[in-house]
Amino acid sequence: MKHGLFITGTDTGVGKTLVTAALASLLRAEGIDVGVMKPVESGCPRQKGKLVPQDALFLREAAGSEDDLELINPCRLEAPLAPSLAAEREGVEINLGKLIECFQTLKERHDFILVEGAGGLLVPLKERYLVSDLVQLFQLPLLIVAASRLGAVNHTLLTTRCAQSLKIEIVGVILNNLEEEGDTASRSNPHLLPHLLEVPLLCVIPFIPRIHELKKEKLAGLIKERISLSVLVGGPEQSNPDPGIS
Ligand SMILES: Nc1ncnc2c1ncn2[C@@H]1O[C@H](COP(=O)(O)OP(=O)(O)OP(=O)(O)O)[C@@H](O)[C@H]1O
Ligand SMILES: [Mg+2]
């Protein structure tokens, strides 16, 4: 069995949290003790003077984790900007040592760990230190979430090729539909991408109407119905669900 996954996106707002939460929920339902981490979260709203890391809270709930929020999300920033920039503006020192310490603690505590990055693979966390450096430090394979729209092929290949050039293992790509009305690009991406990618296109997640009303039980189904868990966590081959590609 692998010991975790690092979930990155082709961009910000492409569905990383949705996919990570769905996976956490599925692993939990399958009896796997899963830990979650969102090392750095920017764009946190301030409530009663405190920053509220919404991704981290959502992931914590999906995983049924009782870990301290400070461990799951050691660094939170208010501005919806690249972490390095938000931190500079807010006078916050991003402590890379602390991120590693929290990761090690969670990794030791759980059988499997899911880490959601910030934005895409080359987003700066601190000065010249990028999300990709954190992936390498954590030594986790990458799961890439791509928004299935015009530009997705380019963004996905840029991301996979960048990861490959850094010798980062890639588990595969998940195409996610963020728009209700699929256009020609979103319909053709699932057919075009497999011819160009050197890694598996794992599944296509459809647009989910009224996503904020999505029941917890349905969250796990988003992955369970489309990807065999063994592809993501390792272990013995399982029957292949319908990835929704053709
Ligand atoms: N398949 C889908 N159908 C409908 N809405 C979706 C779908 N996937 C994601 N969304 C919505 O799109 C928005 C962005 O998704 P999400 O927060 O998972 O992206 P992200 O990549 O984690 O963003 P960030 O870079 O801010 O962490 C959210 O409001 C989410 O509920
Ligand atoms: Mg997110």
XYZ file of N, CA and C and ligand atoms in Angstrom:
770
model
N 0.842 -1.213 0.000
C 0.000 0.000 0.000
C 0.873 1.256 0.000
N 0.425 2.248 -0.777
C 1.131 3.539 -0.745
C 0.881 4.154 0.640
N 1.598 5.226 0.984
C 1.285 5.822 2.287
C 0.549 7.151 2.177
N 0.297 7.586 0.950
C -0.487 8.813 0.813
C -0.469 9.351 -0.602
N -1.162 10.462 -0.779
C -1.209 11.147 -2.076
C -1.133 12.652 -1.846
N -0.508 13.332 -2.777
C -0.507 14.797 -2.762
C -1.429 15.224 -3.905
N -2.467 15.955 -3.580
C -3.436 16.343 -4.606
C -3.134 17.768 -5.063
N -2.827 17.857 -6.347
C -2.584 19.190 -6.909
C -3.596 19.423 -8.028
N -3.596 20.661 -8.559
C -4.531 20.987 -9.627
C -3.809 21.629 -10.785
N -4.519 21.750 -11.906
C -3.942 22.453 -13.045
C -4.068 23.967 -12.809
N -4.807 24.325 -11.765
C -5.064 25.737 -11.473
C -5.714 25.805 -10.100
N -5.999 27.011 -9.653
C -6.774 27.146 -8.422
C -8.260 26.951 -8.769
N -9.029 26.519 -7.809
C -10.478 26.394 -8.005
C -10.915 25.336 -8.999
N -10.138 24.255 -9.131
C -10.476 23.225 -10.131
C -11.153 21.988 -9.533
N -11.228 21.942 -8.198
C -11.894 20.793 -7.570
C -10.974 19.932 -6.712
N -9.816 20.461 -6.310
C -8.890 19.682 -5.458
C -9.556 19.288 -4.138
N -10.230 20.257 -3.523
C -10.828 19.970 -2.214
C -11.953 18.951 -2.362
N -12.744 19.105 -3.414
C -13.838 18.149 -3.643
C -13.280 16.736 -3.799
N -12.264 16.585 -4.639
C -11.679 15.264 -4.893
C -11.012 14.717 -3.628
N -10.270 15.555 -2.922
C -9.578 15.099 -1.702
C -10.594 14.669 -0.650
N -11.666 15.460 -0.514
C -12.698 15.128 0.479
C -13.411 13.836 0.087
N -13.691 13.669 -1.195
C -14.373 12.457 -1.659
C -13.506 11.229 -1.390
N -12.222 11.385 -1.648
C -11.282 10.289 -1.429
C -11.147 9.982 0.066
N -11.086 11.022 0.873
C -10.977 10.831 2.329
C -12.208 10.096 2.846
N -13.356 10.516 2.351
C -14.608 9.911 2.777
C -14.682 8.441 2.354
N -14.201 8.158 1.152
C -14.201 6.777 0.646
C -13.249 5.893 1.459
N -12.048 6.400 1.709
C -11.067 5.616 2.467
C -11.607 5.300 3.858
N -12.227 6.295 4.442
C -12.799 6.111 5.774
C -13.885 5.025 5.737
N -14.743 5.112 4.697
C -15.827 4.123 4.567
C -15.280 2.718 4.343
N -14.083 2.652 3.744
C -13.469 1.337 3.483
C -12.648 0.857 4.676
N -12.707 1.591 5.751
C -12.034 1.166 6.978
C -10.553 1.511 7.024
N -10.133 2.427 6.158
C -8.721 2.840 6.187
C -8.599 4.106 7.042
N -7.655 4.076 7.975
C -7.452 5.236 8.854
C -6.725 6.319 8.049
N -7.475 7.333 7.657
C -6.919 8.358 6.769
C -6.731 9.698 7.496
N -5.576 10.295 7.254
C -5.311 11.627 7.776
C -5.341 12.611 6.612
N -5.682 13.856 6.899
C -5.715 14.872 5.846
C -4.855 16.058 6.254
N -4.364 16.765 5.227
C -3.562 17.947 5.511
C -3.737 18.974 4.405
N -3.859 20.207 4.783
C -3.839 21.344 3.852
C -2.762 22.249 4.453
N -1.495 22.020 4.083
C -0.399 22.690 4.797
C -0.517 24.209 4.829
N -0.860 24.788 3.671
C -0.980 26.248 3.602
C -2.297 26.579 2.921
N -3.099 27.377 3.585
C -4.372 27.778 2.961
C -4.472 29.291 2.942
N -4.582 29.854 1.751
C -4.791 31.301 1.646
C -6.255 31.543 1.295
N -6.673 32.798 1.401
C -8.077 33.131 1.131
C -9.003 32.686 2.259
N -8.466 32.627 3.496
C -9.302 32.219 4.634
C -10.123 33.409 5.127
N -11.452 33.281 5.204
C -12.230 34.382 5.755
C -11.945 34.559 7.253
N -12.128 35.791 7.726
C -11.906 36.065 9.151
C -13.241 36.097 9.862
N -13.378 35.284 10.876
C -14.620 35.272 11.668
C -14.271 35.453 13.132
N -14.912 36.445 13.741
C -14.638 36.791 15.155
C -13.134 36.919 15.390
N -12.463 37.575 14.437
C -11.036 37.855 14.582
C -10.121 36.703 14.209
N -10.699 35.528 13.917
C -9.841 34.370 13.612
C -9.988 33.938 12.161
N -8.884 33.503 11.561
C -8.952 33.009 10.187
C -9.518 31.592 10.183
N -10.465 31.367 9.272
C -11.128 30.052 9.213
C -10.710 29.328 7.926
N -9.913 28.262 8.059
C -9.443 27.542 6.869
C -10.525 26.583 6.364
N -11.286 27.009 5.392
C -12.467 26.251 4.989
C -12.140 24.909 4.341
N -11.093 24.879 3.516
C -10.704 23.601 2.893
C -10.318 22.600 3.976
N -9.465 23.055 4.897
C -8.976 22.162 5.958
C -10.139 21.618 6.787
N -11.096 22.479 7.108
C -12.244 22.038 7.917
C -13.094 21.019 7.161
N -13.273 21.267 5.863
C -14.069 20.355 5.042
C -13.379 18.991 4.952
N -12.070 19.010 4.749
C -11.310 17.760 4.637
C -11.335 16.998 5.957
N -11.200 17.737 7.044
C -11.202 17.117 8.379
C -12.525 16.395 8.625
N -13.592 17.047 8.230
C -14.907 16.437 8.426
C -15.074 15.198 7.525
N -14.666 15.336 6.271
C -14.817 14.214 5.329
C -14.031 12.988 5.785
N -12.870 13.231 6.388
C -12.022 12.117 6.833
C -12.469 11.584 8.191
N -13.350 12.334 8.850
C -13.753 11.954 10.204
C -12.561 12.046 11.143
N -11.673 12.994 10.849
C -10.435 13.121 11.605
C -10.659 13.901 12.904
N -9.938 13.483 13.921
C -10.011 14.208 15.194
C -8.709 14.953 15.444
N -7.888 15.044 14.409
C -6.623 15.754 14.565
C -6.875 17.238 14.781
N -5.974 17.831 15.534
C -6.029 19.264 15.806
C -5.945 20.042 14.481
N -6.763 21.052 14.356
C -6.758 21.852 13.118
C -5.378 22.474 12.856
N -4.644 22.749 13.924
C -3.295 23.343 13.782
C -2.325 22.370 13.105
N -2.629 21.085 13.254
C -1.786 20.047 12.654
C -2.180 19.862 11.176
N -3.480 19.895 10.939
C -3.994 19.714 9.576
C -3.654 20.925 8.720
N -3.754 22.082 9.314
C -3.490 23.323 8.580
C -2.626 24.263 9.434
N -1.298 24.026 9.400
C -0.427 24.854 10.243
C -0.299 26.302 9.787
N -0.620 26.581 8.532
C -0.440 27.957 8.050
C -1.679 28.444 7.316
N -2.283 29.511 7.828
C -3.455 30.088 7.138
C -3.272 31.576 6.912
N -3.751 32.014 5.760
C -3.557 33.399 5.316
C -4.888 33.959 4.831
N -5.019 35.270 4.955
C -6.321 35.866 4.656
C -6.504 36.206 3.164
N -5.481 36.759 2.548
C -5.635 37.222 1.162
C -5.770 36.046 0.201
N -6.682 36.135 -0.767
C -6.817 35.062 -1.760
C -5.742 35.195 -2.831
N -4.490 35.009 -2.403
C -3.326 35.195 -3.285
C -2.404 33.994 -3.140
N -1.366 33.944 -3.988
C -0.341 32.908 -3.806
C 0.181 33.048 -2.371
N 0.406 31.923 -1.680
C 0.829 32.011 -0.280
C 2.028 32.938 -0.036
N 3.037 32.885 -0.904
C 4.219 33.725 -0.656
C 3.842 35.206 -0.602
N 2.937 35.596 -1.479
C 2.521 36.991 -1.562
C 1.601 37.361 -0.397
N 0.644 36.483 -0.108
C -0.277 36.746 1.007
C 0.520 36.853 2.313
N 1.489 35.948 2.486
C 2.285 35.943 3.720
C 3.077 37.242 3.852
N 3.647 37.684 2.752
C 4.442 38.911 2.773
C 3.568 40.098 3.169
N 2.392 40.180 2.548
C 1.481 41.292 2.844
C 0.969 41.254 4.276
N 0.838 40.043 4.825
C 0.260 39.909 6.163
C 1.320 39.790 7.258
N 2.581 39.910 6.852
C 3.680 39.852 7.820
C 3.804 38.491 8.489
N 3.441 37.430 7.729
C 3.502 36.070 8.288
C 4.738 35.366 7.736
N 5.458 34.694 8.616
C 6.620 33.902 8.193
C 6.149 32.462 7.998
N 6.198 31.961 6.760
C 5.794 30.565 6.553
C 6.945 29.670 7.012
N 6.680 28.893 8.055
C 7.705 28.069 8.674
C 7.697 26.671 8.029
N 8.632 26.460 7.099
C 8.653 25.187 6.364
C 8.932 24.011 7.293
N 9.759 24.235 8.299
C 10.069 23.184 9.274
C 8.799 22.714 9.978
N 7.936 23.676 10.276
C 6.684 23.322 10.977
C 5.777 22.494 10.053
N 5.762 22.844 8.770
C 4.933 22.079 7.824
C 5.397 20.621 7.789
N 6.703 20.453 7.781
C 7.258 19.089 7.724
C 6.954 18.324 9.012
N 7.126 19.019 10.140
C 6.845 18.388 11.443
C 5.400 17.904 11.521
N 4.476 18.766 11.111
C 3.049 18.406 11.153
C 2.785 17.222 10.225
N 3.405 17.250 9.048
C 3.221 16.156 8.100
C 3.711 14.840 8.701
N 4.893 14.877 9.303
C 5.462 13.644 9.895
C 4.551 13.104 10.990
N 4.035 14.003 11.821
C 3.145 13.565 12.913
C 1.910 12.888 12.339
N 1.301 13.504 11.330
C 0.081 12.939 10.740
C 0.377 11.607 10.060
N 1.522 11.560 9.394
C 1.900 10.338 8.677
C 2.096 9.167 9.653
N 2.697 9.481 10.782
C 2.907 8.420 11.781
C 1.590 7.997 12.429
N 0.670 8.934 12.522
C -0.594 8.676 13.222
C -1.584 7.876 12.380
N -1.476 7.994 11.048
C -2.494 7.388 10.176
C -1.888 6.381 9.197
N -2.779 5.529 8.654
C -2.325 4.538 7.668
C -2.091 5.188 6.310
N -2.833 6.244 6.040
C -2.768 6.875 4.717
C -2.988 8.372 4.909
N -2.279 9.168 4.115
C -2.443 10.618 4.274
C -2.718 11.300 2.928
N -3.685 12.203 2.941
C -4.032 12.985 1.752
C -3.649 14.430 2.014
N -2.805 14.971 1.138
C -2.370 16.358 1.305
C -2.876 17.177 0.135
N -3.628 18.231 0.402
C -4.067 19.123 -0.678
C -3.096 20.286 -0.790
N -2.594 20.499 -1.998
C -1.688 21.613 -2.237
C -2.423 22.948 -2.248
N -1.749 23.973 -2.716
C -2.361 25.299 -2.849
C -2.251 25.661 -4.323
N -3.386 25.953 -4.967
C -3.351 26.289 -6.399
C -2.765 25.140 -7.205
N -1.811 25.460 -8.092
C -1.177 24.436 -8.929
C 0.218 24.083 -8.451
N 0.922 23.308 -9.255
C 2.205 22.721 -8.852
C 3.333 23.745 -8.668
N 3.287 24.826 -9.434
C 4.398 25.785 -9.344
C 4.013 27.068 -8.610
N 3.052 26.962 -7.732
C 2.648 28.136 -6.944
C 3.709 28.388 -5.860
N 4.155 29.641 -5.720
C 5.178 29.913 -4.697
C 4.606 29.914 -3.277
N 5.306 29.167 -2.399
C 4.888 29.137 -0.993
C 5.673 30.159 -0.185
N 6.973 30.231 -0.498
C 7.831 31.154 0.250
C 9.042 31.485 -0.611
N 9.211 32.746 -0.917
C 10.300 33.170 -1.805
C 10.354 32.261 -3.040
N 11.444 31.493 -3.216
C 11.538 30.658 -4.420
C 11.076 29.215 -4.179
N 10.521 28.988 -3.000
C 10.085 27.642 -2.633
C 8.656 27.422 -3.146
N 8.480 26.390 -3.974
C 7.195 26.169 -4.646
C 6.455 24.955 -4.081
N 5.188 24.831 -4.442
C 4.409 23.654 -4.039
C 5.140 22.370 -4.459
N 5.730 22.376 -5.643
C 6.442 21.169 -6.124
C 7.585 20.776 -5.186
N 8.210 21.760 -4.537
C 9.279 21.433 -3.574
C 8.707 20.699 -2.368
N 7.495 21.096 -1.982
C 6.843 20.442 -0.845
C 6.475 18.993 -1.214
N 6.007 18.809 -2.449
C 5.664 17.452 -2.913
C 6.912 16.568 -2.814
N 8.034 17.106 -3.257
C 9.271 16.323 -3.237
C 9.725 16.018 -1.810
N 9.549 17.010 -0.951
C 9.934 16.831 0.449
C 9.059 15.784 1.132
N 7.776 15.818 0.860
C 6.840 14.873 1.480
C 6.952 13.474 0.843
N 7.575 13.433 -0.338
C 7.756 12.155 -1.052
C 6.445 11.402 -1.251
N 5.444 12.138 -1.713
C 4.150 11.530 -1.996
C 3.905 11.533 -3.493
N 3.232 10.486 -4.019
C 2.838 10.541 -5.429
C 1.745 11.575 -5.643
N 1.683 12.038 -6.873
C 0.790 13.149 -7.205
C -0.502 12.667 -7.852
N -1.614 13.255 -7.415
C -2.892 13.073 -8.087
C -3.266 14.457 -8.618
N -3.490 14.526 -9.937
C -3.715 15.839 -10.551
C -5.193 16.017 -10.892
N -5.776 17.112 -10.433
C -7.164 17.434 -10.777
C -7.129 18.540 -11.831
N -7.839 18.295 -12.936
C -7.852 19.272 -14.032
C -9.285 19.707 -14.305
N -9.490 21.007 -14.475
C -10.820 21.506 -14.839
C -11.028 21.209 -16.308
N -12.121 20.481 -16.619
C -12.347 20.078 -18.003
C -12.992 21.212 -18.788
N -12.161 22.103 -19.283
C -12.658 23.219 -20.085
C -11.633 23.503 -21.172
N -11.893 24.508 -21.992
C -10.928 24.881 -23.021
C -9.612 25.242 -22.324
N -8.503 24.654 -22.757
C -7.213 24.901 -22.110
C -6.772 23.731 -21.236
N -7.703 22.806 -20.985
C -7.390 21.702 -20.060
C -6.256 20.820 -20.576
N -6.208 20.584 -21.874
C -5.167 19.715 -22.418
C -3.800 20.362 -22.175
N -3.701 21.614 -22.518
C -2.452 22.351 -22.310
C -2.062 22.377 -20.831
N -3.010 22.744 -19.967
C -2.704 22.851 -18.531
C -2.332 21.493 -17.931
N -2.995 20.452 -18.409
C -2.723 19.121 -17.850
C -1.345 18.644 -18.294
N -1.038 18.833 -19.573
C 0.292 18.397 -20.053
C 1.406 19.219 -19.411
N 1.156 20.507 -19.221
C 2.178 21.327 -18.548
C 2.442 20.777 -17.147
N 1.380 20.416 -16.465
C 1.516 19.925 -15.086
C 2.193 18.556 -15.049
N 1.739 17.632 -15.914
C 2.343 16.286 -15.871
C 3.812 16.340 -16.301
N 4.085 17.124 -17.333
C 5.480 17.163 -17.811
C 6.392 17.822 -16.793
N 5.873 18.823 -16.115
C 6.663 19.486 -15.069
C 6.968 18.479 -13.963
N 5.940 17.755 -13.522
C 6.141 16.762 -12.454
C 7.131 15.693 -12.916
N 6.981 15.246 -14.156
C 7.879 14.205 -14.666
C 9.321 14.706 -14.698
N 9.498 15.965 -15.084
C 10.862 16.499 -15.155
C 11.483 16.599 -13.761
N 10.633 16.673 -12.747
C 11.131 16.727 -11.366
C 11.177 15.328 -10.734
N 10.885 14.328 -11.564
C 10.899 12.918 -11.112
C 9.872 12.662 -10.010
N 8.754 13.380 -10.080
C 7.667 13.156 -9.122
C 6.750 12.089 -9.716
N 6.465 11.078 -8.921
C 5.566 10.012 -9.392
C 4.143 10.567 -9.538
N 3.485 10.203 -10.647
C 2.110 10.668 -10.872
C 1.185 9.449 -10.899
N 0.167 9.472 -10.055
C -0.798 8.373 -10.031
C -1.770 8.515 -11.202
N -2.128 9.737 -11.515
C -3.022 9.961 -12.654
C -3.713 11.311 -12.578
N -4.615 11.484 -13.547
C -5.327 12.763 -13.694
C -6.828 12.516 -13.557
N -7.506 13.411 -12.866
C -8.969 13.377 -12.791
C -9.483 14.632 -13.486
N -10.357 14.435 -14.460
C -10.963 15.589 -15.146
C -12.255 15.948 -14.423
N -12.408 17.211 -14.087
C -13.574 17.635 -13.310
C -14.357 18.692 -14.083
N -15.671 18.482 -14.183
C -16.531 19.436 -14.908
C -17.131 20.456 -13.958
N -16.699 21.692 -14.123
C -17.153 22.755 -13.225
C -18.343 23.536 -13.791
N -18.643 23.296 -15.055
C -19.736 24.045 -15.700
C -20.893 23.117 -16.017
N -22.095 23.627 -15.840
C -23.280 22.818 -16.094
C -23.413 22.477 -17.578
N -23.236 23.507 -18.399
C -23.365 23.313 -19.843
C -22.008 22.916 -20.401
N -21.809 21.623 -20.661
C -20.530 21.216 -21.230
C -20.387 21.737 -22.657
N -19.232 22.324 -22.979
C -19.015 22.804 -24.344
C -18.224 21.752 -25.134
N -17.883 22.089 -26.384
C -17.173 21.125 -27.228
C -15.853 20.722 -26.584
N -15.161 21.684 -25.978
C -13.862 21.371 -25.361
C -14.042 20.371 -24.229
N -14.995 20.626 -23.344
C -15.139 19.728 -22.189
C -15.586 18.340 -22.629
N -16.328 18.276 -23.726
C -16.753 16.953 -24.211
C -15.618 16.209 -24.901
N -14.702 16.954 -25.533
C -13.627 16.267 -26.266
C -12.389 15.995 -25.397
N -12.223 16.708 -24.292
C -11.037 16.495 -23.435
C -10.824 15.033 -23.036
N -11.881 14.325 -22.599
C -11.657 12.930 -22.166
C -11.186 12.019 -23.294
N -11.445 12.403 -24.552
C -11.014 11.564 -25.679
C -9.617 11.950 -26.156
N -9.344 13.240 -26.088
C -8.065 13.745 -26.575
C -6.917 13.445 -25.602
N -7.199 13.652 -24.317
C -6.127 13.553 -23.321
C -5.403 12.198 -23.268
N -6.125 11.083 -23.292
C -5.406 9.804 -23.187
C -4.383 9.586 -24.294
N -4.582 10.211 -25.466
C -3.611 10.056 -26.556
C -2.333 10.865 -26.292
N -2.429 11.852 -25.433
C -1.307 12.763 -25.219
C -0.613 12.567 -23.875
N -1.357 12.047 -22.922
C -0.813 11.875 -21.570
C 0.043 10.624 -21.480
N 1.086 10.706 -20.664
C 1.898 9.507 -20.410
C 1.536 8.891 -19.066
N 0.478 9.424 -18.468
C -0.009 8.885 -17.184
C -1.502 8.600 -17.354
N -2.097 7.794 -16.489
C -3.510 7.457 -16.689
C -4.473 8.628 -16.471
N -5.467 8.699 -17.366
C -6.612 9.570 -17.094
C -7.558 8.681 -16.290
N -7.706 8.975 -15.019
C -8.387 8.045 -14.106
C -9.904 8.076 -14.227
N -10.471 9.269 -14.356
C -11.926 9.357 -14.484
C -12.345 10.780 -14.815
N -13.622 10.900 -15.139
C -14.218 12.218 -15.377
C -15.318 12.399 -14.339
N -15.243 13.491 -13.591
C -16.311 13.796 -12.631
C -17.274 14.780 -13.305
N -18.561 14.447 -13.341
C -19.507 15.347 -14.006
C -19.790 16.591 -13.173
N -20.430 17.561 -13.789
C -20.889 18.730 -13.044
C -21.936 18.268 -12.036
N -21.829 18.762 -10.821
C -22.786 18.351 -9.781
C -23.691 19.546 -9.450
N -24.967 19.476 -9.850
C -25.857 20.597 -9.537
C -26.042 20.711 -8.016
N -26.226 21.892 -7.518
C -26.426 22.173 -6.072
C -25.416 21.389 -5.216
N -24.146 21.591 -5.569
C -23.092 20.798 -4.913
C -23.061 21.000 -3.396
N -23.475 22.183 -2.952
C -23.399 22.448 -1.507
C -24.442 21.663 -0.715
N -25.385 21.035 -1.462
C -26.379 20.185 -0.776
C -25.968 18.706 -0.863
N -24.809 18.458 -1.472
C -24.359 17.068 -1.657
C -24.207 16.382 -0.294
N -24.893 15.261 -0.150
C -24.856 14.536 1.140
C -23.512 13.847 1.305
N -23.115 13.718 2.553
C -21.825 13.086 2.872
C -21.692 11.704 2.239
N -22.772 10.943 2.258
C -22.748 9.569 1.719
C -22.437 9.591 0.216
N -22.864 10.650 -0.452
C -22.667 10.722 -1.915
C -21.239 11.140 -2.270
N -20.586 11.810 -1.322
C -19.238 12.327 -1.561
C -18.279 11.177 -1.931
N -18.286 10.131 -1.137
C -17.390 8.996 -1.392
C -17.701 8.356 -2.742
N -18.974 8.350 -3.116
C -19.411 7.730 -4.368
C -18.792 8.393 -5.597
N -18.443 9.672 -5.484
C -17.847 10.377 -6.633
C -16.597 9.658 -7.127
N -15.826 9.105 -6.188
C -14.614 8.364 -6.553
C -14.928 6.865 -6.676
N -15.666 6.356 -5.716
C -15.920 4.901 -5.664
C -16.541 4.376 -6.953
N -17.464 5.182 -7.533
C -18.148 4.725 -8.751
C -17.254 4.783 -9.987
N -16.115 5.473 -9.866
C -15.314 5.729 -11.081
C -13.902 5.167 -11.084
N -13.290 5.041 -9.892
C -11.886 4.584 -9.856
C -11.757 3.425 -8.877
N -11.016 2.419 -9.299
C -10.731 1.324 -8.381
C -9.776 1.847 -7.304
N -10.126 1.600 -6.064
C -9.334 2.142 -4.951
C -7.878 1.677 -4.997
N -7.677 0.465 -5.541
C -6.306 -0.072 -5.572
C -5.380 0.787 -6.435
N -5.965 1.479 -7.426
C -5.152 2.360 -8.282
C -4.616 3.529 -7.450
N -5.413 3.962 -6.501
C -5.044 5.140 -5.714
C -4.216 4.816 -4.483
N -4.568 3.717 -3.811
C -3.852 3.428 -2.567
C -2.912 2.230 -2.668
N -2.958 1.530 -3.800
C -2.141 0.331 -3.942
C -2.908 -0.878 -3.425
N -2.241 -1.983 -3.261
C -2.903 -3.198 -2.788
C -3.426 -4.014 -3.947
N -4.152 -5.107 -3.634
C -4.604 -6.014 -4.694
C -5.565 -5.351 -5.671
N -5.486 -5.789 -6.933
C -6.388 -5.313 -8.000
C -7.840 -5.465 -7.562
N -8.657 -4.467 -7.900
C -10.089 -4.596 -7.623
C -10.829 -4.454 -8.937
N -12.114 -4.784 -8.913
C -12.892 -4.650 -10.151
C -12.912 -3.181 -10.571
N -12.928 -2.976 -11.879
C -12.825 -1.614 -12.376
C -14.199 -0.962 -12.528
N -14.478 0.114 -11.776
C -15.747 0.808 -11.962
C -15.748 1.556 -13.296
N -16.785 2.325 -13.549
C -16.887 3.030 -14.833
C -16.297 4.436 -14.706
N -15.124 4.671 -15.334
C -14.483 5.981 -15.179
C -15.203 7.118 -15.893
N -16.189 6.773 -16.720
C -16.986 7.815 -17.399
C -16.225 8.519 -18.504
N -15.245 7.832 -19.107
C -14.420 8.493 -20.115
C -15.027 8.369 -21.517
N -15.590 7.216 -21.870
C -16.105 7.088 -23.234
C -17.575 7.510 -23.322
N -17.956 18.659 -10.355
C -18.361 19.817 -9.814
N -19.629 20.269 -10.028
C -20.048 21.422 -9.500
N -19.298 22.228 -8.731
C -18.034 21.847 -8.469
C -17.504 20.618 -8.999
N -16.218 20.508 -8.564
C -15.973 21.575 -7.796
N -17.051 22.386 -7.730
C -17.153 23.666 -6.989
O -16.157 24.518 -7.541
C -15.524 25.272 -6.515
C -14.033 24.973 -6.514
O -13.828 23.616 -6.105
P -12.738 23.269 -4.997
O -12.888 24.177 -3.818
O -12.783 21.812 -4.746
O -11.431 23.688 -5.826
P -9.912 23.763 -5.315
O -9.066 23.349 -6.454
O -9.787 23.013 -4.053
O -9.744 25.320 -5.051
P -8.543 26.050 -4.211
O -7.445 26.290 -5.192
O -9.214 27.311 -3.753
O -8.153 25.150 -3.070
C -16.221 24.901 -5.198
O -17.260 25.821 -4.951
C -16.813 23.530 -5.514
O -17.927 23.230 -4.726
Mg -9.175 23.696 -2.181
